[in-house]
Coordinates of C-alpha atoms and ligand atoms in Angstrom, one line a residue:
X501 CA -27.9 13.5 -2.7
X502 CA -25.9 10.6 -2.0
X503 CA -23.1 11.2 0.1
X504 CA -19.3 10.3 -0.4
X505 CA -19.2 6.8 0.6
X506 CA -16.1 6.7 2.9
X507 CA -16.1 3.2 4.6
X508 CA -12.7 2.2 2.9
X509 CA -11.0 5.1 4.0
X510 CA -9.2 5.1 7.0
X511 CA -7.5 8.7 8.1
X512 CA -4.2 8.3 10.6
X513 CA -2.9 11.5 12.5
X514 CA 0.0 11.4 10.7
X515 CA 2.8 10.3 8.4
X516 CA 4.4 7.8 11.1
X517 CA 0.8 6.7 11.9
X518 CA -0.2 6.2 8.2
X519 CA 2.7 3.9 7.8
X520 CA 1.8 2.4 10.5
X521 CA -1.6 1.0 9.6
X522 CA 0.1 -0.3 6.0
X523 CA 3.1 -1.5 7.3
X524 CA 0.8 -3.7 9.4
X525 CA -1.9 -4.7 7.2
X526 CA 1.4 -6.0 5.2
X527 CA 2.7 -7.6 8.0
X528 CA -0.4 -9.4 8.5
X529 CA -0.7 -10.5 5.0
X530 CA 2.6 -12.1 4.9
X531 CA 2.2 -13.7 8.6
X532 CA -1.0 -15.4 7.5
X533 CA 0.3 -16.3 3.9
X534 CA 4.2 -16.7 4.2
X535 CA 4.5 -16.9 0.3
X536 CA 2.5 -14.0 -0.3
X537 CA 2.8 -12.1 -4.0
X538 CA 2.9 -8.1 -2.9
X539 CA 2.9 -5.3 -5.6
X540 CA 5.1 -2.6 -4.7
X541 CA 5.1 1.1 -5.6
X542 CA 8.1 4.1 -5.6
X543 CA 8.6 7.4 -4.5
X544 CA 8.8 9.3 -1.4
X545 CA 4.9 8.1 0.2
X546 CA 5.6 4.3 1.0
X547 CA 9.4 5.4 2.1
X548 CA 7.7 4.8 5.7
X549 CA 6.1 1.9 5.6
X550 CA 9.5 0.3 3.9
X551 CA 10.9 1.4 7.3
X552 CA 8.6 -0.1 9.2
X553 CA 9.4 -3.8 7.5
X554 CA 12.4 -3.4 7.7
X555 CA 12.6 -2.8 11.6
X556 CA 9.5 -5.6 11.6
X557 CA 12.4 -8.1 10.2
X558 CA 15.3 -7.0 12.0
X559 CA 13.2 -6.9 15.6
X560 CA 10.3 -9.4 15.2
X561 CA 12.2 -11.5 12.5
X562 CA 8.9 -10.9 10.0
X563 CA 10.3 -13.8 7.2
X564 CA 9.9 -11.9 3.7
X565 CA 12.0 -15.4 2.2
X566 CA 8.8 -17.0 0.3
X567 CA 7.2 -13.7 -0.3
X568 CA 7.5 -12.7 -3.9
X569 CA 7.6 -8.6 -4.8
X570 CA 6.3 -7.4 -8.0
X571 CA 7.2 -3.6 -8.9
X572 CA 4.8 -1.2 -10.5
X573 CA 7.1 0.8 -12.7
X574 CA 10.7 1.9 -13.9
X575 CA 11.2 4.9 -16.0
X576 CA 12.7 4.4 -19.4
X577 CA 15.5 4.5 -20.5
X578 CA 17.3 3.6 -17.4
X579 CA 19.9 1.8 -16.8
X580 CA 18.9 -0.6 -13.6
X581 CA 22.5 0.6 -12.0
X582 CA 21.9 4.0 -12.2
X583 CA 20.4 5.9 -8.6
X584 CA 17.6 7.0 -10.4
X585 CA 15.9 3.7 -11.2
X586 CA 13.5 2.3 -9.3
X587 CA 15.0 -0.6 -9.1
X588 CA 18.1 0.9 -7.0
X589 CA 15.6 2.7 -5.1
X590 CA 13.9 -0.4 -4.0
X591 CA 17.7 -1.9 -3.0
X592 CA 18.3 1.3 -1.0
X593 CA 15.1 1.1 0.6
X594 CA 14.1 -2.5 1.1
X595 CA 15.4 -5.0 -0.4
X596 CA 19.0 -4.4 0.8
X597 CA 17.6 -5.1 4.2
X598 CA 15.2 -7.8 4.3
X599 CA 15.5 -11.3 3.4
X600 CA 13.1 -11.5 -0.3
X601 CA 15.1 -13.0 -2.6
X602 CA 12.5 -12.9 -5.4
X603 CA 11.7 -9.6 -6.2
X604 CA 11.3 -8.0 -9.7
X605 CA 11.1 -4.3 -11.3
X606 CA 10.3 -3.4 -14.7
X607 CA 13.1 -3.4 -17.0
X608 CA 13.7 0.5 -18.3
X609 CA 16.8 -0.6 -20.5
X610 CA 16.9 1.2 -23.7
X611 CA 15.8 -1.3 -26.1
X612 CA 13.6 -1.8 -29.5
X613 CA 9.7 -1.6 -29.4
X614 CA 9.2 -4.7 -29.8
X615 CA 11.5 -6.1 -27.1
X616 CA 9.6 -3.7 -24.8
X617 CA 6.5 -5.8 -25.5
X618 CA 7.7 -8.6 -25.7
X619 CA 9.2 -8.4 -21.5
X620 CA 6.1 -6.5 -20.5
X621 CA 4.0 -9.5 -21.9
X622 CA 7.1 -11.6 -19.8
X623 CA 6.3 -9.1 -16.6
X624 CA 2.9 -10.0 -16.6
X625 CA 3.2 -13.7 -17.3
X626 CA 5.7 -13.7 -14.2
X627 CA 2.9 -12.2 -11.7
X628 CA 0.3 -14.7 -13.3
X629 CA 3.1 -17.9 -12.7
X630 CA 3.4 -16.3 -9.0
X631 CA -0.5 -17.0 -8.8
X632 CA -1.5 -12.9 -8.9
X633 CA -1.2 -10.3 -6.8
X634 CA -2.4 -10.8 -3.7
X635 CA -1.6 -7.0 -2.4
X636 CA -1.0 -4.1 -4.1
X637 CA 0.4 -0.9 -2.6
X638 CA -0.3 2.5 -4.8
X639 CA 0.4 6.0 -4.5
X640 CA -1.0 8.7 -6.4
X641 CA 0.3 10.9 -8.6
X642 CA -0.8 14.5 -8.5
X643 CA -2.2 13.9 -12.1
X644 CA -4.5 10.9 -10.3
X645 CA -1.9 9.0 -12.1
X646 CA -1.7 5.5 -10.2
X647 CA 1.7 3.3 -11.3
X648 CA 2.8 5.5 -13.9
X649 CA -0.8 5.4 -15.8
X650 CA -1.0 8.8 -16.9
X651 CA -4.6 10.4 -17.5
X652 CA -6.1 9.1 -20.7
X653 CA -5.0 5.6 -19.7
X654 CA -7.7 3.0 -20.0
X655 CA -9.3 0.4 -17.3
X656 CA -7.9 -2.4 -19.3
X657 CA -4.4 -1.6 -20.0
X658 CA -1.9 -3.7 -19.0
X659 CA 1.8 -3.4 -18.2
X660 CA 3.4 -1.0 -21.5
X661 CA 5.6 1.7 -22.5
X662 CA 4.3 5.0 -21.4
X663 CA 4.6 8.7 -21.3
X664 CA 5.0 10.6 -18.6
X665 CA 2.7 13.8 -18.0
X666 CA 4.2 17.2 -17.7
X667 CA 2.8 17.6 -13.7
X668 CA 4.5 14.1 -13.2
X669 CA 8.1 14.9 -14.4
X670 CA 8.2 18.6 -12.7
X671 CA 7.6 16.1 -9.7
X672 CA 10.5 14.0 -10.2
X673 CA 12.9 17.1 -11.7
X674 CA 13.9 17.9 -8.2
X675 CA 15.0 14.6 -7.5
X676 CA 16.9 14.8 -11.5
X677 CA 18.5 17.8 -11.1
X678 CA 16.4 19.5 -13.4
X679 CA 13.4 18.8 -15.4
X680 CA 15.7 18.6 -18.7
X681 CA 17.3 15.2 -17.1
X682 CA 13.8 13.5 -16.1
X683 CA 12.8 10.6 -19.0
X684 CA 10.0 11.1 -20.9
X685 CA 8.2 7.7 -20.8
X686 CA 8.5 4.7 -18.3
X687 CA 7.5 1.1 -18.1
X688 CA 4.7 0.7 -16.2
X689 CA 2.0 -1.8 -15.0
X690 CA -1.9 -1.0 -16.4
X691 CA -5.1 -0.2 -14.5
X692 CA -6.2 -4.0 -15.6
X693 CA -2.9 -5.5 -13.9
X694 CA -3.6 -3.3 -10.7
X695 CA -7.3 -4.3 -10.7
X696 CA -6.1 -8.3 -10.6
X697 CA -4.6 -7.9 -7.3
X698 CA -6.7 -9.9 -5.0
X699 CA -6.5 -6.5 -2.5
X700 CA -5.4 -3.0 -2.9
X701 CA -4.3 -0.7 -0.3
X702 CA -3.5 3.3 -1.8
X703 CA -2.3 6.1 0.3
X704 CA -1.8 9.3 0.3
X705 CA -0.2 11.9 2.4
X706 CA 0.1 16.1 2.7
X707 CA -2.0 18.8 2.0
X708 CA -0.4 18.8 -1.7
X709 CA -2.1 15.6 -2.5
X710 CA -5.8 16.2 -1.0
X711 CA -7.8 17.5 -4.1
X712 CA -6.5 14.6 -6.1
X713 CA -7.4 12.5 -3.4
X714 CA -10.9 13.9 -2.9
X715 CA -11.2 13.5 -6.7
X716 CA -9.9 10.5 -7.0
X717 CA -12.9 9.2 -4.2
X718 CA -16.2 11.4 -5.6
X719 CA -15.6 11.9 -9.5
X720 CA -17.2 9.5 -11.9
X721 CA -14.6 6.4 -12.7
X722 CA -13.4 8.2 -16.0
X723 CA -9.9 7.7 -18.0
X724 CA -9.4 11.5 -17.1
X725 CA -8.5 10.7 -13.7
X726 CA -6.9 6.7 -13.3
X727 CA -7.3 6.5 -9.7
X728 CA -10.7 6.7 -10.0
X729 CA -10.5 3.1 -11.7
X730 CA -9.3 2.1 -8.2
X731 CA -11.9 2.8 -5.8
X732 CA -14.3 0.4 -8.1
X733 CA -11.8 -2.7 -7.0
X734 CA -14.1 -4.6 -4.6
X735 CA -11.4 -4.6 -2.0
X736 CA -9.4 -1.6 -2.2
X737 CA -8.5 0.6 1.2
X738 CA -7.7 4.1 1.0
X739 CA -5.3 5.1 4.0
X740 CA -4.6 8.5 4.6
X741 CA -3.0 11.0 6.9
X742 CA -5.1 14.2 8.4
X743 CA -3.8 16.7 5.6
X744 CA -4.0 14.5 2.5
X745 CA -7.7 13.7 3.9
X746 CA -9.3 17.1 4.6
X747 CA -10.8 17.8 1.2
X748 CA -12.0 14.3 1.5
X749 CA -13.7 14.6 4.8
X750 CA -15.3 18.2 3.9
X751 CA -16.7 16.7 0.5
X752 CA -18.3 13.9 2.2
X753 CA -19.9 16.6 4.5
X754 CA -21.2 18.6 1.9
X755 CA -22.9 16.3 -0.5
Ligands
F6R696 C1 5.6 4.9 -8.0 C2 4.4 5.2 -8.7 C3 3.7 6.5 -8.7 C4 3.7 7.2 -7.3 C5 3.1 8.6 -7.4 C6 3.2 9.3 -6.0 O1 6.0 3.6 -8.3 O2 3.9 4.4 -9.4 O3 2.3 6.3 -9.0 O4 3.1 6.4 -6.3 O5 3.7 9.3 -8.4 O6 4.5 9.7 -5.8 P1 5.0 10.2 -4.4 O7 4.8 9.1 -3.4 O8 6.5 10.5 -4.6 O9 4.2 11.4 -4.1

């Protein structure tokens, strides 16, 4: 048997240390190439590693001004004003502090279908003028959803309305106030926009996220599971910290 091939990964002791390893692979990046393109993800994993920019640019003066920031998703409807966006969430957490002017988010006003298509062909157009992604940060989803591409989403998709999965908006509903007041569908980059980027970085942390994450690393690349698109990119790194690694590590042991 052949086992779990595991030179990608990289596990950290813990959260602090996790962010620590992206924040300076990022650093690096935009130190080398000051008008580096980065593709940015949501929710509560990266919240650390914004952290660590942030105090990177207020004590080391790391200069974000020629770097341009593309956003994975937005959920739809929603209004860019309201808390819940992603784009406000970015503000709160990043942008408000550093010095990138040129940074962009999915649009998740209510609009027609067409209109929808037509700025998600505009959203990906806009990364390709910014010369591609150079590095993209993802999370996972409990549903080995990667943006907000939901099982049953293909390799090739690109940036499109979707729906949400069940797992994924009892996820959010604490952060709603209730499942009733999570959106159904978002805006979200595809697998095939994620696979451009030129590198890809995904983490994970917890215990709660280390069977996807062992999944997402041994199964089969199948539409079932989108992450496990990912680990085909030819330069994607999997960072993790001790708990969201131990099914991982005991899999690779095993087979
Ligand atoms: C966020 C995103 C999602 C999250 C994933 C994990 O922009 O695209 O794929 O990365 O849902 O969320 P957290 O980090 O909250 O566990």
């Amino acid at each position: 048997m052949t086992r779990t091939d595991l030179s990608n990964v990289q596990v950290a002791k813990d959260y602090t240390g996790l962010c620590g390893l992206v924040a300076d692979r990022i650093a690096a990046l935009v130190q080398t190439k000051p008008n580096a393109v980065l593709g940015l993800a949501t929710g509560s994993t990266p919240l650390g590693v914004y952290s660590a920019l942030v105090r990177r640019h207020r004590e080391e003066g790391l200069d974000f001004s020629r770097v341009t920031c593309f956003n994975l998703d937005e959920y739809y409807p929603m209004s860019p004003k309201s808390l819940h966006s992603y784009r406000q969430f970015m503000a709160m957490n990043l942008f408000d502090y550093i010095n990138c002017p040129n940074w962009f988010v999915p649009d998740g006003l209510r609009r027609s279908a067409s209109e929808i298509e037509q700025d998600c062909l505009e959203y990906e157009a806009r990364i390709a003028d910014a010369g591609g992604i150079d590095l993209q940060l993802l999370g996972i989803g409990r549903t080995g959803h990667v943006g907000f591409n939901e099982p049953g989403s293909s390799p090739d998709s690109r940036t499109r309305l979707v729906t949400l999965a069940e797992v994924t908006r009892q996820d959010a509903a604490p952060s709603f106030g209730g499942i009733d007041n999570v959106p159904r569908q978002a805006v979200s980059m595809g697998i095939g926009t994620i696979m451009d980027a030129r590198e890809i970085v995904m983490m994970a942390t917890g215990a709660g996220k280390a069977a996807i994450v062992r999944a997402a690393w041994t199964e089969d690349p199948t539409d079932h599971i989108p992450a496990t698109w990912v680990r085909r990119h030819p330069n994607v790194h999997l960072r993790l910290d001790e708990g969201a690694a131990s099914l991982l590590l005991e899999a690779s042991l095993t087979n």
